[in-house]
mmCIF file with all atom_site columns, C-alpha atoms in Angstrom:
data_model
loop_
_atom_site.group_PDB
_atom_site.id
_atom_site.type_symbol
_atom_site.label_atom_id
_atom_site.label_alt_id
_atom_site.label_comp_id
_atom_site.label_asym_id
_atom_site.label_entity_id
_atom_site.label_seq_id
_atom_site.pdbx_PDB_ins_code
_atom_site.Cartn_x
_atom_site.Cartn_y
_atom_site.Cartn_z
_atom_site.occupancy
_atom_site.B_iso_or_equiv
_atom_site.pdbx_formal_charge
_atom_site.auth_seq_id
_atom_site.auth_comp_id
_atom_site.auth_asym_id
_atom_site.auth_atom_id
_atom_site.pdbx_PDB_model_num
ATOM 1   C CA . MET A 1 1   ? -10.608 16.113  12.281  1.00 80.00 ? 1   MET A CA 1
ATOM 2   C CA . GLU A 1 2   ? -13.627 15.503  10.095  1.00 87.00 ? 2   GLU A CA 1
ATOM 3   C CA . ILE A 1 3   ? -11.859 17.064  7.144   1.00 92.00 ? 3   ILE A CA 1
ATOM 4   C CA . VAL A 1 4   ? -8.652  15.147  7.713   1.00 92.00 ? 4   VAL A CA 1
ATOM 5   C CA . THR A 1 5   ? -10.416 11.771  7.987   1.00 93.00 ? 5   THR A CA 1
ATOM 6   C CA . SER A 1 6   ? -12.509 12.617  4.859   1.00 95.00 ? 6   SER A CA 1
ATOM 7   C CA . VAL A 1 7   ? -9.317  13.258  2.934   1.00 95.00 ? 7   VAL A CA 1
ATOM 8   C CA . CYS A 1 8   ? -7.933  9.943   4.326   1.00 95.00 ? 8   CYS A CA 1
ATOM 9   C CA . PHE A 1 9   ? -11.025 8.081   3.165   1.00 95.00 ? 9   PHE A CA 1
ATOM 10  C CA . GLY A 1 10  ? -10.715 9.640   -0.284  1.00 96.00 ? 10  GLY A CA 1
ATOM 11  C CA . GLY A 1 11  ? -7.060  8.571   -0.522  1.00 95.00 ? 11  GLY A CA 1
ATOM 12  C CA . LEU A 1 12  ? -7.879  5.054   0.611   1.00 95.00 ? 12  LEU A CA 1
ATOM 13  C CA . LEU A 1 13  ? -10.689 4.933   -1.968  1.00 96.00 ? 13  LEU A CA 1
ATOM 14  C CA . VAL A 1 14  ? -8.185  5.818   -4.728  1.00 96.00 ? 14  VAL A CA 1
ATOM 15  C CA . ALA A 1 15  ? -5.757  3.180   -3.392  1.00 95.00 ? 15  ALA A CA 1
ATOM 16  C CA . ALA A 1 16  ? -8.494  0.528   -3.289  1.00 95.00 ? 16  ALA A CA 1
ATOM 17  C CA . VAL A 1 17  ? -9.581  1.255   -6.819  1.00 96.00 ? 17  VAL A CA 1
ATOM 18  C CA . LEU A 1 18  ? -5.980  1.022   -8.076  1.00 94.00 ? 18  LEU A CA 1
ATOM 19  C CA . CYS A 1 19  ? -5.590  -2.344  -6.278  1.00 94.00 ? 19  CYS A CA 1
ATOM 20  C CA . LEU A 1 20  ? -8.790  -3.542  -7.974  1.00 95.00 ? 20  LEU A CA 1
ATOM 21  C CA . VAL A 1 21  ? -7.480  -2.387  -11.349 1.00 94.00 ? 21  VAL A CA 1
ATOM 22  C CA . ARG A 1 22  ? -4.284  -4.447  -10.724 1.00 93.00 ? 22  ARG A CA 1
ATOM 23  C CA . LEU A 1 23  ? -6.498  -7.381  -9.714  1.00 92.00 ? 23  LEU A CA 1
ATOM 24  C CA . VAL A 1 24  ? -8.533  -7.515  -12.906 1.00 93.00 ? 24  VAL A CA 1
ATOM 25  C CA . ARG A 1 25  ? -5.677  -6.652  -15.299 1.00 89.00 ? 25  ARG A CA 1
ATOM 26  C CA . PRO A 1 26  ? -4.016  -9.617  -16.938 1.00 85.00 ? 26  PRO A CA 1
ATOM 27  C CA . GLY A 1 27  ? -1.258  -11.023 -14.739 1.00 83.00 ? 27  GLY A CA 1
ATOM 28  C CA . SER A 1 28  ? 0.010   -14.029 -12.875 1.00 86.00 ? 28  SER A CA 1
ATOM 29  C CA . LEU A 1 29  ? -1.532  -15.538 -9.780  1.00 87.00 ? 29  LEU A CA 1
ATOM 30  C CA . ALA A 1 30  ? 1.219   -13.859 -7.684  1.00 88.00 ? 30  ALA A CA 1
ATOM 31  C CA . ASP A 1 31  ? 0.131   -10.456 -9.059  1.00 90.00 ? 31  ASP A CA 1
ATOM 32  C CA . ARG A 1 32  ? -3.415  -11.131 -7.859  1.00 91.00 ? 32  ARG A CA 1
ATOM 33  C CA . ILE A 1 33  ? -2.191  -12.247 -4.394  1.00 91.00 ? 33  ILE A CA 1
ATOM 34  C CA . VAL A 1 34  ? -0.178  -9.073  -4.039  1.00 92.00 ? 34  VAL A CA 1
ATOM 35  C CA . ALA A 1 35  ? -3.125  -6.993  -5.207  1.00 93.00 ? 35  ALA A CA 1
ATOM 36  C CA . LEU A 1 36  ? -5.557  -8.620  -2.819  1.00 92.00 ? 36  LEU A CA 1
ATOM 37  C CA . ASP A 1 37  ? -3.097  -8.281  0.069   1.00 92.00 ? 37  ASP A CA 1
ATOM 38  C CA . SER A 1 38  ? -2.764  -4.546  -0.623  1.00 93.00 ? 38  SER A CA 1
ATOM 39  C CA . LEU A 1 39  ? -6.542  -4.236  -0.866  1.00 93.00 ? 39  LEU A CA 1
ATOM 40  C CA . LEU A 1 40  ? -6.763  -5.868  2.634   1.00 93.00 ? 40  LEU A CA 1
ATOM 41  C CA . VAL A 1 41  ? -4.169  -3.385  4.011   1.00 92.00 ? 41  VAL A CA 1
ATOM 42  C CA . VAL A 1 42  ? -6.266  -0.579  2.584   1.00 94.00 ? 42  VAL A CA 1
ATOM 43  C CA . THR A 1 43  ? -9.365  -2.043  4.295   1.00 94.00 ? 43  THR A CA 1
ATOM 44  C CA . VAL A 1 44  ? -7.617  -2.292  7.669   1.00 93.00 ? 44  VAL A CA 1
ATOM 45  C CA . SER A 1 45  ? -6.363  1.285   7.281   1.00 94.00 ? 45  SER A CA 1
ATOM 46  C CA . GLY A 1 46  ? -9.937  2.365   6.552   1.00 94.00 ? 46  GLY A CA 1
ATOM 47  C CA . ILE A 1 47  ? -11.218 0.747   9.739   1.00 93.00 ? 47  ILE A CA 1
ATOM 48  C CA . ALA A 1 48  ? -8.457  2.479   11.745  1.00 93.00 ? 48  ALA A CA 1
ATOM 49  C CA . VAL A 1 49  ? -9.333  5.851   10.108  1.00 94.00 ? 49  VAL A CA 1
ATOM 50  C CA . LEU A 1 50  ? -13.002 5.287   11.027  1.00 93.00 ? 50  LEU A CA 1
ATOM 51  C CA . ALA A 1 51  ? -11.967 4.653   14.651  1.00 92.00 ? 51  ALA A CA 1
ATOM 52  C CA . ALA A 1 52  ? -9.953  7.917   14.502  1.00 91.00 ? 52  ALA A CA 1
ATOM 53  C CA . ARG A 1 53  ? -12.914 9.777   13.088  1.00 92.00 ? 53  ARG A CA 1
ATOM 54  C CA . THR A 1 54  ? -15.527 8.586   15.621  1.00 90.00 ? 54  THR A CA 1
ATOM 55  C CA . GLY A 1 55  ? -13.202 8.203   18.595  1.00 86.00 ? 55  GLY A CA 1
ATOM 56  C CA . THR A 1 56  ? -14.821 4.887   19.419  1.00 86.00 ? 56  THR A CA 1
ATOM 57  C CA . GLY A 1 57  ? -13.322 1.411   19.085  1.00 82.00 ? 57  GLY A CA 1
ATOM 58  C CA . ALA A 1 58  ? -16.460 -0.474  18.093  1.00 84.00 ? 58  ALA A CA 1
ATOM 59  C CA . PHE A 1 59  ? -14.869 -1.836  14.883  1.00 89.00 ? 59  PHE A CA 1
ATOM 60  C CA . LEU A 1 60  ? -11.358 -2.510  16.274  1.00 91.00 ? 60  LEU A CA 1
ATOM 61  C CA . ASP A 1 61  ? -12.103 -6.245  16.783  1.00 91.00 ? 61  ASP A CA 1
ATOM 62  C CA . VAL A 1 62  ? -12.934 -6.394  13.055  1.00 92.00 ? 62  VAL A CA 1
ATOM 63  C CA . LEU A 1 63  ? -9.596  -4.728  12.345  1.00 92.00 ? 63  LEU A CA 1
ATOM 64  C CA . VAL A 1 64  ? -7.551  -7.341  14.276  1.00 92.00 ? 64  VAL A CA 1
ATOM 65  C CA . VAL A 1 65  ? -9.432  -10.265 12.805  1.00 93.00 ? 65  VAL A CA 1
ATOM 66  C CA . THR A 1 66  ? -9.234  -8.858  9.277   1.00 92.00 ? 66  THR A CA 1
ATOM 67  C CA . SER A 1 67  ? -5.458  -8.421  9.407   1.00 91.00 ? 67  SER A CA 1
ATOM 68  C CA . LEU A 1 68  ? -4.941  -11.906 10.779  1.00 91.00 ? 68  LEU A CA 1
ATOM 69  C CA . LEU A 1 69  ? -7.207  -13.464 8.179   1.00 91.00 ? 69  LEU A CA 1
ATOM 70  C CA . GLY A 1 70  ? -5.298  -11.578 5.492   1.00 90.00 ? 70  GLY A CA 1
ATOM 71  C CA . PHE A 1 71  ? -2.048  -13.137 6.590   1.00 91.00 ? 71  PHE A CA 1
ATOM 72  C CA . LEU A 1 72  ? -3.641  -16.586 6.708   1.00 93.00 ? 72  LEU A CA 1
ATOM 73  C CA . GLY A 1 73  ? -5.072  -16.215 3.190   1.00 91.00 ? 73  GLY A CA 1
ATOM 74  C CA . THR A 1 74  ? -1.772  -14.975 1.762   1.00 92.00 ? 74  THR A CA 1
ATOM 75  C CA . VAL A 1 75  ? 0.156   -17.890 3.208   1.00 92.00 ? 75  VAL A CA 1
ATOM 76  C CA . THR A 1 76  ? -2.448  -20.420 2.054   1.00 92.00 ? 76  THR A CA 1
ATOM 77  C CA . VAL A 1 77  ? -2.562  -19.200 -1.526  1.00 90.00 ? 77  VAL A CA 1
ATOM 78  C CA . ALA A 1 78  ? 1.256   -18.853 -1.670  1.00 90.00 ? 78  ALA A CA 1
ATOM 79  C CA . ARG A 1 79  ? 1.714   -22.439 -0.610  1.00 89.00 ? 79  ARG A CA 1
ATOM 80  C CA . TYR A 1 80  ? -0.976  -23.575 -2.991  1.00 90.00 ? 80  TYR A CA 1
ATOM 81  C CA . MET A 1 81  ? 0.800   -21.767 -5.828  1.00 87.00 ? 81  MET A CA 1
ATOM 82  C CA . GLU A 1 82  ? 4.129   -23.307 -4.903  1.00 83.00 ? 82  GLU A CA 1
ATOM 83  C CA . ARG A 1 83  ? 2.689   -26.878 -5.040  1.00 83.00 ? 83  ARG A CA 1
ATOM 84  C CA . ARG A 1 84  ? 0.757   -26.289 -8.168  1.00 79.00 ? 84  ARG A CA 1
ATOM 85  C CA . GLY A 1 85  ? 3.816   -24.713 -9.768  1.00 65.00 ? 85  GLY A CA 1
ATOM 86  C CA . ALA A 1 86  ? 2.175   -22.023 -11.901 1.00 55.00 ? 86  ALA A CA 1
ATOM 87  C CA . MET B 2 1   ? -7.818  20.964  17.320  1.00 77.00 ? 1   MET B CA 1
ATOM 88  C CA . THR B 2 2   ? -5.392  20.012  20.068  1.00 88.00 ? 2   THR B CA 1
ATOM 89  C CA . VAL B 2 3   ? -1.714  19.164  19.563  1.00 91.00 ? 3   VAL B CA 1
ATOM 90  C CA . VAL B 2 4   ? -2.548  15.472  19.824  1.00 91.00 ? 4   VAL B CA 1
ATOM 91  C CA . ASP B 2 5   ? -5.147  15.843  17.083  1.00 91.00 ? 5   ASP B CA 1
ATOM 92  C CA . VAL B 2 6   ? -2.546  17.531  14.805  1.00 93.00 ? 6   VAL B CA 1
ATOM 93  C CA . VAL B 2 7   ? -0.036  14.759  15.350  1.00 94.00 ? 7   VAL B CA 1
ATOM 94  C CA . ALA B 2 8   ? -2.681  12.136  14.764  1.00 93.00 ? 8   ALA B CA 1
ATOM 95  C CA . SER B 2 9   ? -3.755  13.882  11.585  1.00 94.00 ? 9   SER B CA 1
ATOM 96  C CA . ALA B 2 10  ? -0.186  13.982  10.282  1.00 94.00 ? 10  ALA B CA 1
ATOM 97  C CA . LEU B 2 11  ? 0.289   10.271  11.043  1.00 94.00 ? 11  LEU B CA 1
ATOM 98  C CA . LEU B 2 12  ? -2.998  9.308   9.405   1.00 94.00 ? 12  LEU B CA 1
ATOM 99  C CA . LEU B 2 13  ? -2.345  11.370  6.302   1.00 95.00 ? 13  LEU B CA 1
ATOM 100 C CA . SER B 2 14  ? 1.241   10.080  5.849   1.00 95.00 ? 14  SER B CA 1
ATOM 101 C CA . GLY B 2 15  ? 0.030   6.484   6.264   1.00 95.00 ? 15  GLY B CA 1
ATOM 102 C CA . VAL B 2 16  ? -2.723  6.952   3.639   1.00 95.00 ? 16  VAL B CA 1
ATOM 103 C CA . ALA B 2 17  ? -0.268  8.661   1.330   1.00 95.00 ? 17  ALA B CA 1
ATOM 104 C CA . LEU B 2 18  ? 1.975   5.595   1.525   1.00 94.00 ? 18  LEU B CA 1
ATOM 105 C CA . SER B 2 19  ? -1.000  3.377   0.621   1.00 94.00 ? 19  SER B CA 1
ATOM 106 C CA . VAL B 2 20  ? -1.841  5.533   -2.424  1.00 94.00 ? 20  VAL B CA 1
ATOM 107 C CA . ILE B 2 21  ? 1.791   5.589   -3.616  1.00 94.00 ? 21  ILE B CA 1
ATOM 108 C CA . ALA B 2 22  ? 1.997   1.795   -3.214  1.00 93.00 ? 22  ALA B CA 1
ATOM 109 C CA . ALA B 2 23  ? -1.220  1.331   -5.200  1.00 94.00 ? 23  ALA B CA 1
ATOM 110 C CA . ILE B 2 24  ? 0.161   3.458   -7.996  1.00 94.00 ? 24  ILE B CA 1
ATOM 111 C CA . GLY B 2 25  ? 3.403   1.392   -7.951  1.00 93.00 ? 25  GLY B CA 1
ATOM 112 C CA . LEU B 2 26  ? 1.377   -1.753  -8.071  1.00 92.00 ? 26  LEU B CA 1
ATOM 113 C CA . ASN B 2 27  ? 0.104   -0.664  -11.508 1.00 92.00 ? 27  ASN B CA 1
ATOM 114 C CA . ARG B 2 28  ? 3.287   0.947   -12.863 1.00 92.00 ? 28  ARG B CA 1
ATOM 115 C CA . PHE B 2 29  ? 6.063   -1.535  -11.952 1.00 91.00 ? 29  PHE B CA 1
ATOM 116 C CA . PRO B 2 30  ? 7.116   -4.157  -14.535 1.00 89.00 ? 30  PRO B CA 1
ATOM 117 C CA . ASP B 2 31  ? 7.117   -7.510  -12.760 1.00 88.00 ? 31  ASP B CA 1
ATOM 118 C CA . VAL B 2 32  ? 5.751   -9.310  -9.684  1.00 89.00 ? 32  VAL B CA 1
ATOM 119 C CA . PHE B 2 33  ? 8.852   -8.728  -7.605  1.00 89.00 ? 33  PHE B CA 1
ATOM 120 C CA . ALA B 2 34  ? 9.002   -4.973  -8.284  1.00 90.00 ? 34  ALA B CA 1
ATOM 121 C CA . ARG B 2 35  ? 5.285   -4.774  -7.462  1.00 91.00 ? 35  ARG B CA 1
ATOM 122 C CA . MET B 2 36  ? 5.841   -6.586  -4.241  1.00 91.00 ? 36  MET B CA 1
ATOM 123 C CA . HIS B 2 37  ? 8.588   -4.124  -3.413  1.00 90.00 ? 37  HIS B CA 1
ATOM 124 C CA . ALA B 2 38  ? 5.987   -1.369  -3.793  1.00 90.00 ? 38  ALA B CA 1
ATOM 125 C CA . ALA B 2 39  ? 3.186   -3.188  -2.056  1.00 89.00 ? 39  ALA B CA 1
ATOM 126 C CA . THR B 2 40  ? 4.928   -4.338  1.105   1.00 89.00 ? 40  THR B CA 1
ATOM 127 C CA . LYS B 2 41  ? 5.903   -0.905  2.331   1.00 85.00 ? 41  LYS B CA 1
ATOM 128 C CA . PRO B 2 42  ? 2.442   0.266   3.341   1.00 84.00 ? 42  PRO B CA 1
ATOM 129 C CA . ALA B 2 43  ? 1.752   -3.143  4.744   1.00 88.00 ? 43  ALA B CA 1
ATOM 130 C CA . THR B 2 44  ? 4.138   -2.433  7.651   1.00 90.00 ? 44  THR B CA 1
ATOM 131 C CA . LEU B 2 45  ? 5.083   1.248   7.843   1.00 92.00 ? 45  LEU B CA 1
ATOM 132 C CA . GLY B 2 46  ? 1.911   2.752   6.344   1.00 92.00 ? 46  GLY B CA 1
ATOM 133 C CA . LEU B 2 47  ? -0.451  0.700   8.431   1.00 92.00 ? 47  LEU B CA 1
ATOM 134 C CA . LEU B 2 48  ? 1.630   1.240   11.537  1.00 93.00 ? 48  LEU B CA 1
ATOM 135 C CA . LEU B 2 49  ? 1.440   5.053   11.008  1.00 94.00 ? 49  LEU B CA 1
ATOM 136 C CA . VAL B 2 50  ? -2.326  4.887   10.563  1.00 94.00 ? 50  VAL B CA 1
ATOM 137 C CA . LEU B 2 51  ? -2.729  2.662   13.619  1.00 94.00 ? 51  LEU B CA 1
ATOM 138 C CA . ILE B 2 52  ? -0.645  4.952   15.823  1.00 93.00 ? 52  ILE B CA 1
ATOM 139 C CA . GLY B 2 53  ? -2.657  7.951   14.523  1.00 93.00 ? 53  GLY B CA 1
ATOM 140 C CA . ALA B 2 54  ? -5.909  6.175   15.413  1.00 93.00 ? 54  ALA B CA 1
ATOM 141 C CA . ALA B 2 55  ? -4.500  5.146   18.805  1.00 92.00 ? 55  ALA B CA 1
ATOM 142 C CA . LEU B 2 56  ? -3.902  8.814   19.605  1.00 92.00 ? 56  LEU B CA 1
ATOM 143 C CA . ARG B 2 57  ? -7.583  9.558   18.879  1.00 90.00 ? 57  ARG B CA 1
ATOM 144 C CA . VAL B 2 58  ? -9.485  6.773   20.707  1.00 89.00 ? 58  VAL B CA 1
ATOM 145 C CA . ALA B 2 59  ? -10.217 7.409   24.307  1.00 81.00 ? 59  ALA B CA 1
ATOM 146 C CA . ASP B 2 60  ? -10.498 3.845   25.835  1.00 86.00 ? 60  ASP B CA 1
ATOM 147 C CA . SER B 2 61  ? -7.215  2.231   26.817  1.00 88.00 ? 61  SER B CA 1
ATOM 148 C CA . GLY B 2 62  ? -8.544  -1.184  25.729  1.00 89.00 ? 62  GLY B CA 1
ATOM 149 C CA . ASP B 2 63  ? -9.034  0.210   22.222  1.00 90.00 ? 63  ASP B CA 1
ATOM 150 C CA . VAL B 2 64  ? -5.444  1.502   22.263  1.00 92.00 ? 64  VAL B CA 1
ATOM 151 C CA . ALA B 2 65  ? -4.345  -2.047  23.209  1.00 92.00 ? 65  ALA B CA 1
ATOM 152 C CA . LYS B 2 66  ? -6.306  -3.526  20.330  1.00 91.00 ? 66  LYS B CA 1
ATOM 153 C CA . LEU B 2 67  ? -4.680  -1.111  17.845  1.00 92.00 ? 67  LEU B CA 1
ATOM 154 C CA . LEU B 2 68  ? -1.224  -1.882  19.186  1.00 92.00 ? 68  LEU B CA 1
ATOM 155 C CA . LEU B 2 69  ? -1.944  -5.620  19.004  1.00 91.00 ? 69  LEU B CA 1
ATOM 156 C CA . ALA B 2 70  ? -3.007  -5.243  15.385  1.00 92.00 ? 70  ALA B CA 1
ATOM 157 C CA . GLY B 2 71  ? 0.120   -3.245  14.613  1.00 91.00 ? 71  GLY B CA 1
ATOM 158 C CA . LEU B 2 72  ? 2.377   -5.764  16.309  1.00 92.00 ? 72  LEU B CA 1
ATOM 159 C CA . LEU B 2 73  ? 0.784   -8.737  14.486  1.00 91.00 ? 73  LEU B CA 1
ATOM 160 C CA . GLN B 2 74  ? 0.990   -6.933  11.189  1.00 90.00 ? 74  GLN B CA 1
ATOM 161 C CA . PHE B 2 75  ? 4.589   -6.053  11.875  1.00 89.00 ? 75  PHE B CA 1
ATOM 162 C CA . PHE B 2 76  ? 5.508   -9.701  12.235  1.00 91.00 ? 76  PHE B CA 1
ATOM 163 C CA . THR B 2 77  ? 3.183   -11.326 9.714   1.00 91.00 ? 77  THR B CA 1
ATOM 164 C CA . ALA B 2 78  ? 3.557   -8.948  6.681   1.00 91.00 ? 78  ALA B CA 1
ATOM 165 C CA . PRO B 2 79  ? 7.251   -9.741  5.974   1.00 91.00 ? 79  PRO B CA 1
ATOM 166 C CA . VAL B 2 80  ? 6.592   -13.473 6.333   1.00 92.00 ? 80  VAL B CA 1
ATOM 167 C CA . GLY B 2 81  ? 3.716   -13.310 3.901   1.00 91.00 ? 81  GLY B CA 1
ATOM 168 C CA . ALA B 2 82  ? 5.670   -11.245 1.449   1.00 91.00 ? 82  ALA B CA 1
ATOM 169 C CA . HIS B 2 83  ? 8.611   -13.636 1.657   1.00 91.00 ? 83  HIS B CA 1
ATOM 170 C CA . LEU B 2 84  ? 6.325   -16.631 0.995   1.00 91.00 ? 84  LEU B CA 1
ATOM 171 C CA . VAL B 2 85  ? 4.637   -14.960 -2.014  1.00 91.00 ? 85  VAL B CA 1
ATOM 172 C CA . GLY B 2 86  ? 8.011   -14.001 -3.479  1.00 89.00 ? 86  GLY B CA 1
ATOM 173 C CA . ARG B 2 87  ? 9.430   -17.469 -3.043  1.00 89.00 ? 87  ARG B CA 1
ATOM 174 C CA . ALA B 2 88  ? 6.318   -19.097 -4.511  1.00 89.00 ? 88  ALA B CA 1
ATOM 175 C CA . ALA B 2 89  ? 6.386   -16.665 -7.423  1.00 88.00 ? 89  ALA B CA 1
ATOM 176 C CA . TYR B 2 90  ? 10.048  -17.403 -8.177  1.00 86.00 ? 90  TYR B CA 1
ATOM 177 C CA . ARG B 2 91  ? 9.701   -21.161 -7.928  1.00 84.00 ? 91  ARG B CA 1
ATOM 178 C CA . ALA B 2 92  ? 6.649   -21.095 -10.111 1.00 83.00 ? 92  ALA B CA 1
ATOM 179 C CA . GLY B 2 93  ? 8.856   -19.618 -12.804 1.00 78.00 ? 93  GLY B CA 1
ATOM 180 C CA . THR B 2 94  ? 7.406   -16.061 -12.971 1.00 78.00 ? 94  THR B CA 1
ATOM 181 C CA . GLU B 2 95  ? 9.383   -14.249 -15.600 1.00 78.00 ? 95  GLU B CA 1
ATOM 182 C CA . LEU B 2 96  ? 11.555  -11.350 -14.407 1.00 82.00 ? 96  LEU B CA 1
ATOM 183 C CA . SER B 2 97  ? 11.410  -7.960  -15.992 1.00 81.00 ? 97  SER B CA 1
ATOM 184 C CA . PRO B 2 98  ? 13.918  -7.509  -18.835 1.00 81.00 ? 98  PRO B CA 1
ATOM 185 C CA . ASP B 2 99  ? 15.399  -4.668  -16.797 1.00 82.00 ? 99  ASP B CA 1
ATOM 186 C CA . THR B 2 100 ? 16.493  -7.012  -13.998 1.00 82.00 ? 100 THR B CA 1
ATOM 187 C CA . SER B 2 101 ? 20.237  -6.545  -13.548 1.00 82.00 ? 101 SER B CA 1
ATOM 188 C CA . LEU B 2 102 ? 21.008  -9.394  -11.121 1.00 82.00 ? 102 LEU B CA 1
ATOM 189 C CA . ASP B 2 103 ? 19.313  -12.713 -10.458 1.00 81.00 ? 103 ASP B CA 1
ATOM 190 C CA . GLU B 2 104 ? 21.296  -14.346 -7.661  1.00 80.00 ? 104 GLU B CA 1
ATOM 191 C CA . LEU B 2 105 ? 19.103  -17.509 -7.678  1.00 79.00 ? 105 LEU B CA 1
ATOM 192 C CA . ALA B 2 106 ? 19.752  -18.208 -11.333 1.00 77.00 ? 106 ALA B CA 1
ATOM 193 C CA . ALA B 2 107 ? 22.731  -20.455 -10.431 1.00 76.00 ? 107 ALA B CA 1
ATOM 194 C CA . ALA B 2 108 ? 20.380  -22.627 -8.285  1.00 74.00 ? 108 ALA B CA 1
ATOM 195 C CA . GLY B 2 109 ? 18.333  -23.661 -11.324 1.00 69.00 ? 109 GLY B CA 1
ATOM 196 C CA . PRO B 2 110 ? 15.177  -22.397 -12.967 1.00 66.00 ? 110 PRO B CA 1
ATOM 197 C CA . ASP B 2 111 ? 13.011  -23.073 -9.882  1.00 67.00 ? 111 ASP B CA 1
ATOM 198 C CA . GLY B 2 112 ? 15.408  -21.374 -7.432  1.00 66.00 ? 112 GLY B CA 1
ATOM 199 C CA . GLY B 2 113 ? 16.600  -24.668 -6.030  1.00 64.00 ? 113 GLY B CA 1
ATOM 200 C CA . ALA B 2 114 ? 13.114  -25.939 -5.049  1.00 65.00 ? 114 ALA B CA 1
ATOM 201 C CA . SER B 2 115 ? 13.784  -29.363 -6.582  1.00 65.00 ? 115 SER B CA 1
ATOM 202 C CA . ALA B 2 116 ? 17.150  -29.825 -4.899  1.00 64.00 ? 116 ALA B CA 1
ATOM 203 C CA . PRO B 2 117 ? 17.194  -32.592 -2.264  1.00 61.00 ? 117 PRO B CA 1
ATOM 204 C CA . GLY B 2 118 ? 16.536  -31.524 1.302   1.00 60.00 ? 118 GLY B CA 1
ATOM 205 C CA . THR B 2 119 ? 14.619  -28.388 0.334   1.00 62.00 ? 119 THR B CA 1
ATOM 206 C CA . PRO B 2 120 ? 11.745  -27.558 2.631   1.00 58.00 ? 120 PRO B CA 1
ATOM 207 C CA . ARG B 2 121 ? 8.367   -27.610 0.855   1.00 54.00 ? 121 ARG B CA 1
#
């Protein structure tokens, strides 16, 4: 299980770096929203993999709150973008 | 490793693989909508696989409930968020890729009908 979760962490690290690359590359505001959203999904996955590795649920509250805050942030910025019109 | 561990490992690895593929697509695809197409798959399926894999590994039933709650919330909120981002991007006039073959909202005007009367803001 240690090996499997280490591989998972490695893959999530690659995914997070690619999301960050998309975030800093030139693009529209929607591009950045999508990139940050993906980065948050990667973070939540990382917390779940950590729980699977240790077998304890100490961080699972963080997982629930993070995914909810991610949705809230996405909706907020999307509505802001729609009103601003850019 | 028990059978449960093997199943959990397979679920975790496939969920992570989806995340990596989506992150690659995020950098390779030509416009916002194609990138969203890549990015919203792991937001539901990939994360759900990882959460189920983790739920098989944690011992406490309260922890399993938290993981299922997170999965359920994500399952309902991710499509809503993606829809809002796509709508906002189209109405803001984000240019489509030249390879786009069909734009069904083109008849509604350049902002996708956002300025039409009675449109919810």
